[in-house]
Amino acid sequence: DLERGMAHVQSAIRELGHRNHGLQEQLKAHAEEQGALCDFLSTVGLFTYADLQSHRHARRCHLLVKEVFQVQELSMQMALLTGWSSARHLMAASREVGAGIRDALPELSAQLLP
């Protein structure tokens, strides 16, 4: 029955709206807690808000680089573009990054080494 189906859809939409509101309230609470924690850490001299922002940016960059190098084809292309020496330095710098490059080593060696 069409009316019954519409009532079910409307009920589901209301439920999603309630869940969304609850999640938004939790997000606000977490943001308030984070702000208070940052203020405290800055006050006691451990680090400033700018230090935290810098650390968050570096962490996001690290996660992106790690994600890229976990795909063998991307690891190989990055190593081909940067050269053998850079690939070796990247492998040494991070186990996670190195794992992606190590998976691509046989093909990489065949293309880069004489």
Tab-separated table of N, CA, C and O in Angstrom:
chain	number	residue	atom	x	y	z
A	1	ASP	N	0.845	-1.178	0.000
A	1	ASP	CA	0.000	0.000	0.000
A	1	ASP	C	0.895	1.248	0.000
A	1	ASP	O	1.831	1.351	0.786
A	2	LEU	N	0.585	2.194	-0.881
A	2	LEU	CA	1.405	3.395	-1.053
A	2	LEU	C	1.436	4.263	0.202
A	2	LEU	O	2.491	4.757	0.598
A	3	GLU	N	0.302	4.454	0.835
A	3	GLU	CA	0.250	5.288	2.048
A	3	GLU	C	1.092	4.682	3.166
A	3	GLU	O	1.782	5.406	3.891
A	4	ARG	N	1.024	3.393	3.277
A	4	ARG	CA	1.803	2.708	4.311
A	4	ARG	C	3.304	2.862	4.045
A	4	ARG	O	4.096	3.085	4.955
A	5	GLY	N	3.702	2.740	2.761
A	5	GLY	CA	5.094	2.914	2.376
A	5	GLY	C	5.577	4.327	2.653
A	5	GLY	O	6.689	4.537	3.146
A	6	MET	N	4.733	5.312	2.327
A	6	MET	CA	5.093	6.716	2.582
A	6	MET	C	5.241	6.978	4.080
A	6	MET	O	6.157	7.682	4.505
A	7	ALA	N	4.352	6.410	4.880
A	7	ALA	CA	4.435	6.577	6.337
A	7	ALA	C	5.732	5.973	6.861
A	7	ALA	O	6.387	6.552	7.736
A	8	HIS	N	6.120	4.838	6.307
A	8	HIS	CA	7.374	4.189	6.727
A	8	HIS	C	8.580	5.058	6.364
A	8	HIS	O	9.497	5.234	7.172
A	9	VAL	N	8.566	5.615	5.152
A	9	VAL	CA	9.661	6.487	4.707
A	9	VAL	C	9.738	7.731	5.580
A	9	VAL	O	10.825	8.148	6.003
A	10	GLN	N	8.602	8.341	5.863
A	10	GLN	CA	8.582	9.542	6.708
A	10	GLN	C	9.082	9.230	8.111
A	10	GLN	O	9.818	10.023	8.708
A	11	SER	N	8.710	8.072	8.632
A	11	SER	CA	9.185	7.662	9.956
A	11	SER	C	10.705	7.475	9.946
A	11	SER	O	11.397	7.899	10.882
A	12	ALA	N	11.221	6.861	8.884
A	12	ALA	CA	12.666	6.654	8.776
A	12	ALA	C	13.393	7.993	8.676
A	12	ALA	O	14.457	8.177	9.276
A	13	ILE	N	12.823	8.938	7.942
A	13	ILE	CA	13.428	10.269	7.818
A	13	ILE	C	13.458	10.975	9.165
A	13	ILE	O	14.465	11.591	9.537
A	14	ARG	N	12.366	10.866	9.925
A	14	ARG	CA	12.344	11.483	11.266
A	14	ARG	C	13.397	10.849	12.161
A	14	ARG	O	14.111	11.540	12.891
A	15	GLU	N	13.523	9.526	12.095
A	15	GLU	CA	14.517	8.819	12.907
A	15	GLU	C	15.928	9.279	12.544
A	15	GLU	O	16.765	9.518	13.423
A	16	LEU	N	16.209	9.405	11.254
A	16	LEU	CA	17.521	9.892	10.826
A	16	LEU	C	17.763	11.316	11.304
A	16	LEU	O	18.874	11.676	11.687
A	17	GLY	N	16.726	12.122	11.276
A	17	GLY	CA	16.845	13.493	11.784
A	17	GLY	C	17.200	13.520	13.262
A	17	GLY	O	18.056	14.305	13.687
A	18	HIS	N	16.571	12.655	14.036
A	18	HIS	CA	16.871	12.573	15.478
A	18	HIS	C	18.307	12.098	15.709
A	18	HIS	O	19.019	12.636	16.558
A	19	ARG	N	18.722	11.098	14.936
A	19	ARG	CA	20.099	10.602	15.071
A	19	ARG	C	21.104	11.683	14.693
A	19	ARG	O	22.122	11.860	15.361
A	20	ASN	N	20.817	12.396	13.615
A	20	ASN	CA	21.696	13.473	13.171
A	20	ASN	C	21.814	14.543	14.256
A	20	ASN	O	22.914	15.022	14.548
A	21	HIS	N	20.689	14.898	14.849
A	21	HIS	CA	20.709	15.910	15.918
A	21	HIS	C	21.568	15.425	17.091
A	21	HIS	O	22.377	16.193	17.640
A	22	GLY	N	21.406	14.150	17.459
A	22	GLY	CA	22.207	13.592	18.554
A	22	GLY	C	23.693	13.616	18.245
A	22	GLY	O	24.519	13.960	19.102
A	23	LEU	N	24.046	13.272	17.003
A	23	LEU	CA	25.457	13.297	16.612
A	23	LEU	C	26.011	14.717	16.613
A	23	LEU	O	27.159	14.946	17.006
A	24	GLN	N	25.199	15.673	16.180
A	24	GLN	CA	25.646	17.071	16.205
A	24	GLN	C	25.885	17.544	17.635
A	24	GLN	O	26.849	18.265	17.900
A	25	GLU	N	25.043	17.126	18.556
A	25	GLU	CA	25.228	17.488	19.961
A	25	GLU	C	26.508	16.861	20.511
A	25	GLU	O	27.255	17.517	21.240
A	26	GLN	N	26.779	15.612	20.147
A	26	GLN	CA	28.015	14.967	20.592
A	26	GLN	C	29.234	15.673	20.021
A	26	GLN	O	30.237	15.854	20.713
A	27	LEU	N	29.148	16.073	18.765
A	27	LEU	CA	30.253	16.786	18.123
A	27	LEU	C	30.518	18.114	18.830
A	27	LEU	O	31.672	18.479	19.082
A	28	LYS	N	29.464	18.824	19.182
A	28	LYS	CA	29.630	20.084	19.921
A	28	LYS	C	30.298	19.844	21.271
A	28	LYS	O	31.180	20.599	21.678
A	29	ALA	N	29.877	18.781	21.956
A	29	ALA	CA	30.466	18.465	23.262
A	29	ALA	C	31.947	18.125	23.121
A	29	ALA	O	32.782	18.583	23.914
A	30	HIS	N	32.290	17.343	22.100
A	30	HIS	CA	33.704	17.005	21.879
A	30	HIS	C	34.517	18.249	21.522
A	30	HIS	O	35.656	18.402	21.977
A	31	ALA	N	33.955	19.128	20.718
A	31	ALA	CA	34.663	20.357	20.355
A	31	ALA	C	34.897	21.211	21.596
A	31	ALA	O	35.976	21.799	21.758
A	32	GLU	N	33.918	21.277	22.486
A	32	GLU	CA	34.073	22.041	23.730
A	32	GLU	C	35.152	21.422	24.607
A	32	GLU	O	36.003	22.126	25.161
A	33	GLU	N	35.151	20.092	24.710
A	33	GLU	CA	36.173	19.409	25.501
A	33	GLU	C	37.556	19.622	24.904
A	33	GLU	O	38.523	19.860	25.637
A	34	GLN	N	37.664	19.546	23.593
A	34	GLN	CA	38.946	19.768	22.940
A	34	GLN	C	39.426	21.196	23.183
A	34	GLN	O	40.603	21.424	23.473
A	35	GLY	N	38.526	22.153	23.070
A	35	GLY	CA	38.902	23.545	23.321
A	35	GLY	C	39.398	23.750	24.744
A	35	GLY	O	40.405	24.428	24.967
A	36	ALA	N	38.693	23.154	25.705
A	36	ALA	CA	39.103	23.275	27.111
A	36	ALA	C	40.461	22.619	27.331
A	36	ALA	O	41.324	23.170	28.036
A	37	LEU	N	40.668	21.454	26.741
A	37	LEU	CA	41.950	20.766	26.882
A	37	LEU	C	43.080	21.576	26.260
A	37	LEU	O	44.156	21.729	26.849
A	38	CYS	N	42.834	22.143	25.081
A	38	CYS	CA	43.855	22.967	24.423
A	38	CYS	C	44.184	24.197	25.263
A	38	CYS	O	45.349	24.569	25.403
A	39	ASP	N	43.163	24.825	25.810
A	39	ASP	CA	43.391	25.984	26.676
A	39	ASP	C	44.242	25.604	27.880
A	39	ASP	O	45.183	26.315	28.241
A	40	PHE	N	43.915	24.466	28.505
A	40	PHE	CA	44.671	24.023	29.669
A	40	PHE	C	46.123	23.742	29.308
A	40	PHE	O	47.051	24.194	29.989
A	41	LEU	N	46.341	22.983	28.217
A	41	LEU	CA	47.707	22.638	27.820
A	41	LEU	C	48.513	23.880	27.453
A	41	LEU	O	49.711	23.955	27.729
A	42	SER	N	47.854	24.856	26.853
A	42	SER	CA	48.531	26.105	26.522
A	42	SER	C	48.859	26.883	27.796
A	42	SER	O	49.946	27.441	27.935
A	43	THR	N	47.926	26.896	28.739
A	43	THR	CA	48.113	27.630	29.995
A	43	THR	C	49.278	27.069	30.800
A	43	THR	O	50.062	27.829	31.369
A	44	VAL	N	49.399	25.733	30.845
A	44	VAL	CA	50.493	25.144	31.620
A	44	VAL	C	51.796	25.135	30.843
A	44	VAL	O	52.821	24.696	31.350
A	45	GLY	N	51.756	25.606	29.594
A	45	GLY	CA	52.977	25.782	28.826
A	45	GLY	C	53.451	24.576	28.045
A	45	GLY	O	54.590	24.549	27.581
A	46	LEU	N	52.606	23.569	27.898
A	46	LEU	CA	53.043	22.392	27.147
A	46	LEU	C	53.125	22.685	25.657
A	46	LEU	O	54.084	22.304	25.004
A	47	PHE	N	52.107	23.319	25.104
A	47	PHE	CA	52.142	23.762	23.717
A	47	PHE	C	50.998	24.721	23.460
A	47	PHE	O	50.061	24.805	24.229
A	48	THR	N	51.121	25.431	22.359
A	48	THR	CA	50.101	26.417	22.007
A	48	THR	C	49.097	25.812	21.033
A	48	THR	O	49.306	24.727	20.490
A	49	TYR	N	48.038	26.547	20.789
A	49	TYR	CA	47.033	26.103	19.829
A	49	TYR	C	47.658	25.975	18.444
A	49	TYR	O	47.347	25.045	17.701
A	50	ALA	N	48.564	26.870	18.098
A	50	ALA	CA	49.252	26.802	16.800
A	50	ALA	C	50.083	25.521	16.700
A	50	ALA	O	50.145	24.897	15.629
A	51	ASP	N	50.703	25.116	17.811
A	51	ASP	CA	51.450	23.851	17.825
A	51	ASP	C	50.518	22.675	17.533
A	51	ASP	O	50.859	21.777	16.775
A	52	LEU	N	49.342	22.705	18.145
A	52	LEU	CA	48.368	21.643	17.928
A	52	LEU	C	47.926	21.610	16.466
A	52	LEU	O	47.871	20.537	15.858
A	53	GLN	N	47.641	22.759	15.894
A	53	GLN	CA	47.226	22.830	14.489
A	53	GLN	C	48.335	22.288	13.588
A	53	GLN	O	48.071	21.564	12.642
A	54	SER	N	49.555	22.660	13.880
A	54	SER	CA	50.690	22.189	13.094
A	54	SER	C	50.817	20.673	13.186
A	54	SER	O	51.044	19.991	12.187
A	55	HIS	N	50.658	20.137	14.380
A	55	HIS	CA	50.741	18.692	14.587
A	55	HIS	C	49.606	17.977	13.844
A	55	HIS	O	49.834	16.937	13.218
A	56	ARG	N	48.396	18.525	13.898
A	56	ARG	CA	47.261	17.917	13.194
A	56	ARG	C	47.503	17.922	11.691
A	56	ARG	O	47.209	16.947	11.003
A	57	HIS	N	48.047	19.006	11.167
A	57	HIS	CA	48.341	19.090	9.735
A	57	HIS	C	49.385	18.037	9.340
A	57	HIS	O	49.227	17.328	8.345
A	58	ALA	N	50.434	17.924	10.141
A	58	ALA	CA	51.485	16.939	9.866
A	58	ALA	C	50.922	15.521	9.927
A	58	ALA	O	51.266	14.669	9.096
A	59	ARG	N	50.043	15.278	10.876
A	59	ARG	CA	49.435	13.949	11.011
A	59	ARG	C	48.574	13.618	9.791
A	59	ARG	O	48.635	12.508	9.266
A	60	ARG	N	47.777	14.578	9.331
A	60	ARG	CA	46.951	14.359	8.136
A	60	ARG	C	47.828	14.074	6.923
A	60	ARG	O	47.537	13.173	6.129
A	61	CYS	N	48.908	14.834	6.777
A	61	CYS	CA	49.828	14.623	5.652
A	61	CYS	C	50.441	13.232	5.720
A	61	CYS	O	50.535	12.534	4.708
A	62	HIS	N	50.867	12.825	6.915
A	62	HIS	CA	51.458	11.502	7.083
A	62	HIS	C	50.460	10.413	6.694
A	62	HIS	O	50.813	9.452	6.004
A	63	LEU	N	49.209	10.549	7.122
A	63	LEU	CA	48.200	9.551	6.791
A	63	LEU	C	47.949	9.481	5.288
A	63	LEU	O	47.778	8.400	4.728
A	64	LEU	N	47.955	10.631	4.624
A	64	LEU	CA	47.767	10.646	3.167
A	64	LEU	C	48.937	9.977	2.454
A	64	LEU	O	48.745	9.181	1.535
A	65	VAL	N	50.152	10.311	2.878
A	65	VAL	CA	51.342	9.707	2.261
A	65	VAL	C	51.325	8.198	2.485
A	65	VAL	O	51.578	7.416	1.565
A	66	LYS	N	51.006	7.790	3.691
A	66	LYS	CA	50.941	6.364	4.008
A	66	LYS	C	49.918	5.665	3.110
A	66	LYS	O	50.180	4.589	2.563
A	67	GLU	N	48.758	6.287	2.930
A	67	GLU	CA	47.710	5.709	2.101
A	67	GLU	C	48.164	5.576	0.644
A	67	GLU	O	47.926	4.553	0.004
A	68	VAL	N	48.824	6.601	0.134
A	68	VAL	CA	49.298	6.567	-1.251
A	68	VAL	C	50.311	5.438	-1.435
A	68	VAL	O	50.229	4.662	-2.389
A	69	PHE	N	51.248	5.316	-0.527
A	69	PHE	CA	52.312	4.333	-0.694
A	69	PHE	C	51.870	2.907	-0.392
A	69	PHE	O	52.608	1.973	-0.664
A	70	GLN	N	50.689	2.720	0.142
A	70	GLN	CA	50.198	1.356	0.353
A	70	GLN	C	49.653	0.748	-0.933
A	70	GLN	O	49.438	-0.450	-1.003
A	71	VAL	N	49.430	1.571	-1.943
A	71	VAL	CA	48.990	1.065	-3.241
A	71	VAL	C	50.246	0.845	-4.081
A	71	VAL	O	50.975	1.785	-4.378
A	72	GLN	N	50.491	-0.413	-4.428
A	72	GLN	CA	51.747	-0.771	-5.095
A	72	GLN	C	51.993	0.047	-6.359
A	72	GLN	O	53.099	0.513	-6.593
A	73	GLU	N	50.967	0.232	-7.183
A	73	GLU	CA	51.153	0.973	-8.430
A	73	GLU	C	51.561	2.421	-8.162
A	73	GLU	O	52.421	2.978	-8.851
A	74	LEU	N	50.940	3.023	-7.151
A	74	LEU	CA	51.296	4.408	-6.812
A	74	LEU	C	52.704	4.481	-6.223
A	74	LEU	O	53.459	5.402	-6.524
A	75	SER	N	53.052	3.502	-5.392
A	75	SER	CA	54.399	3.464	-4.824
A	75	SER	C	55.433	3.390	-5.931
A	75	SER	O	56.441	4.092	-5.915
A	76	MET	N	55.175	2.526	-6.892
A	76	MET	CA	56.124	2.361	-7.975
A	76	MET	C	56.237	3.646	-8.802
A	76	MET	O	57.349	4.078	-9.125
A	77	GLN	N	55.123	4.275	-9.118
A	77	GLN	CA	55.165	5.509	-9.903
A	77	GLN	C	55.894	6.620	-9.149
A	77	GLN	O	56.692	7.358	-9.741
A	78	MET	N	55.643	6.734	-7.844
A	78	MET	CA	56.344	7.759	-7.051
A	78	MET	C	57.847	7.474	-7.042
A	78	MET	O	58.653	8.384	-7.185
A	79	ALA	N	58.223	6.220	-6.878
A	79	ALA	CA	59.640	5.864	-6.865
A	79	ALA	C	60.274	6.111	-8.233
A	79	ALA	O	61.411	6.584	-8.321
A	80	LEU	N	59.543	5.801	-9.297
A	80	LEU	CA	60.073	6.054	-10.643
A	80	LEU	C	60.273	7.549	-10.881
A	80	LEU	O	61.256	7.964	-11.487
A	81	LEU	N	59.341	8.341	-10.389
A	81	LEU	CA	59.440	9.793	-10.588
A	81	LEU	C	60.543	10.427	-9.744
A	81	LEU	O	61.199	11.372	-10.184
A	82	THR	N	60.746	9.915	-8.545
A	82	THR	CA	61.725	10.539	-7.649
A	82	THR	C	63.104	9.911	-7.747
A	82	THR	O	64.082	10.515	-7.320
A	83	GLY	N	63.176	8.681	-8.266
A	83	GLY	CA	64.468	8.023	-8.412
A	83	GLY	C	64.744	7.010	-7.312
A	83	GLY	O	64.104	6.986	-6.264
A	84	TRP	N	65.733	6.158	-7.587
A	84	TRP	CA	66.076	5.066	-6.684
A	84	TRP	C	66.531	5.560	-5.316
A	84	TRP	O	66.131	5.043	-4.282
A	85	SER	N	67.352	6.588	-5.306
A	85	SER	CA	67.877	7.109	-4.037
A	85	SER	C	66.743	7.612	-3.142
A	85	SER	O	66.701	7.313	-1.948
A	86	SER	N	65.828	8.368	-3.720
A	86	SER	CA	64.692	8.882	-2.938
A	86	SER	C	63.821	7.744	-2.434
A	86	SER	O	63.330	7.778	-1.299
A	87	ALA	N	63.616	6.739	-3.269
A	87	ALA	CA	62.811	5.588	-2.854
A	87	ALA	C	63.459	4.897	-1.654
A	87	ALA	O	62.763	4.512	-0.707
A	88	ARG	N	64.775	4.749	-1.675
A	88	ARG	CA	65.476	4.125	-0.544
A	88	ARG	C	65.315	4.960	0.722
A	88	ARG	O	65.120	4.420	1.811
A	89	HIS	N	65.414	6.288	0.594
A	89	HIS	CA	65.246	7.164	1.752
A	89	HIS	C	63.823	7.077	2.303
A	89	HIS	O	63.636	7.071	3.525
A	90	LEU	N	62.835	7.003	1.422
A	90	LEU	CA	61.451	6.866	1.877
A	90	LEU	C	61.232	5.548	2.610
A	90	LEU	O	60.548	5.502	3.627
A	91	MET	N	61.832	4.467	2.093
A	91	MET	CA	61.698	3.172	2.764
A	91	MET	C	62.301	3.222	4.160
A	91	MET	O	61.765	2.629	5.084
A	92	ALA	N	63.407	3.935	4.297
A	92	ALA	CA	64.069	4.030	5.592
A	92	ALA	C	63.303	4.929	6.558
A	92	ALA	O	63.354	4.737	7.770
A	93	ALA	N	62.576	5.897	6.026
A	93	ALA	CA	61.905	6.890	6.874
A	93	ALA	C	60.660	6.339	7.561
A	93	ALA	O	60.332	6.760	8.663
A	94	SER	N	59.970	5.418	6.926
A	94	SER	CA	58.713	4.942	7.484
A	94	SER	C	58.474	3.491	7.111
A	94	SER	O	58.570	3.119	5.949
A	95	ARG	N	58.149	2.680	8.107
A	95	ARG	CA	57.849	1.274	7.841
A	95	ARG	C	56.633	1.135	6.933
A	95	ARG	O	56.610	0.311	6.031
A	96	GLU	N	55.588	1.947	7.194
A	96	GLU	CA	54.365	1.836	6.402
A	96	GLU	C	54.602	2.243	4.960
A	96	GLU	O	54.149	1.591	4.033
A	97	VAL	N	55.322	3.347	4.760
A	97	VAL	CA	55.647	3.796	3.407
A	97	VAL	C	56.572	2.785	2.751
A	97	VAL	O	56.396	2.401	1.598
A	98	GLY	N	57.558	2.335	3.500
A	98	GLY	CA	58.519	1.374	2.972
A	98	GLY	C	57.876	0.077	2.523
A	98	GLY	O	58.296	-0.527	1.542
A	99	ALA	N	56.827	-0.348	3.230
A	99	ALA	CA	56.155	-1.600	2.864
A	99	ALA	C	55.579	-1.508	1.459
A	99	ALA	O	55.691	-2.451	0.672
A	100	GLY	N	54.982	-0.392	1.129
A	100	GLY	CA	54.430	-0.224	-0.213
A	100	GLY	C	55.504	-0.237	-1.279
A	100	GLY	O	55.343	-0.836	-2.344
A	101	ILE	N	56.615	0.428	-0.998
A	101	ILE	CA	57.709	0.459	-1.970
A	101	ILE	C	58.352	-0.926	-2.082
A	101	ILE	O	58.669	-1.375	-3.172
A	102	ARG	N	58.523	-1.614	-0.945
A	102	ARG	CA	59.113	-2.951	-0.988
A	102	ARG	C	58.282	-3.900	-1.857
A	102	ARG	O	58.814	-4.728	-2.570
A	103	ASP	N	56.960	-3.758	-1.810
A	103	ASP	CA	56.105	-4.596	-2.645
A	103	ASP	C	56.351	-4.330	-4.130
A	103	ASP	O	56.162	-5.210	-4.961
A	104	ALA	N	56.756	-3.105	-4.445
A	104	ALA	CA	56.985	-2.731	-5.844
A	104	ALA	C	58.447	-2.912	-6.263
A	104	ALA	O	58.790	-2.650	-7.415
A	105	LEU	N	59.317	-3.349	-5.353
A	105	LEU	CA	60.754	-3.421	-5.643
A	105	LEU	C	61.133	-4.257	-6.866
A	105	LEU	O	61.967	-3.812	-7.659
A	106	PRO	N	60.577	-5.439	-7.044
A	106	PRO	CA	61.019	-6.216	-8.214
A	106	PRO	C	60.806	-5.462	-9.530
A	106	PRO	O	61.738	-5.350	-10.341
A	107	GLU	N	59.626	-4.916	-9.709
A	107	GLU	CA	59.356	-4.176	-10.946
A	107	GLU	C	60.151	-2.875	-10.987
A	107	GLU	O	60.667	-2.469	-12.034
A	108	LEU	N	60.273	-2.235	-9.840
A	108	LEU	CA	61.027	-0.988	-9.751
A	108	LEU	C	62.503	-1.216	-10.103
A	108	LEU	O	63.093	-0.456	-10.862
A	109	SER	N	63.075	-2.270	-9.551
A	109	SER	CA	64.472	-2.586	-9.831
A	109	SER	C	64.699	-2.832	-11.328
A	109	SER	O	65.686	-2.382	-11.900
A	110	ALA	N	63.765	-3.547	-11.929
A	110	ALA	CA	63.895	-3.839	-13.354
A	110	ALA	C	63.854	-2.560	-14.188
A	110	ALA	O	64.530	-2.466	-15.227
A	111	GLN	N	63.132	-1.550	-13.733
A	111	GLN	CA	63.018	-0.313	-14.508
A	111	GLN	C	64.099	0.706	-14.200
A	111	GLN	O	64.478	1.493	-15.062
A	112	LEU	N	64.614	0.702	-12.964
A	112	LEU	CA	65.575	1.737	-12.569
A	112	LEU	C	67.037	1.307	-12.647
A	112	LEU	O	67.909	2.118	-12.924
A	113	LEU	N	67.297	0.037	-12.355
A	113	LEU	CA	68.688	-0.404	-12.308
A	113	LEU	C	69.146	-0.887	-13.691
A	113	LEU	O	68.368	-1.463	-14.438
A	114	PRO	N	70.429	-0.640	-14.019
A	114	PRO	CA	70.935	-1.046	-15.345
A	114	PRO	C	71.002	-2.556	-15.497
A	114	PRO	O	70.993	-3.322	-14.647
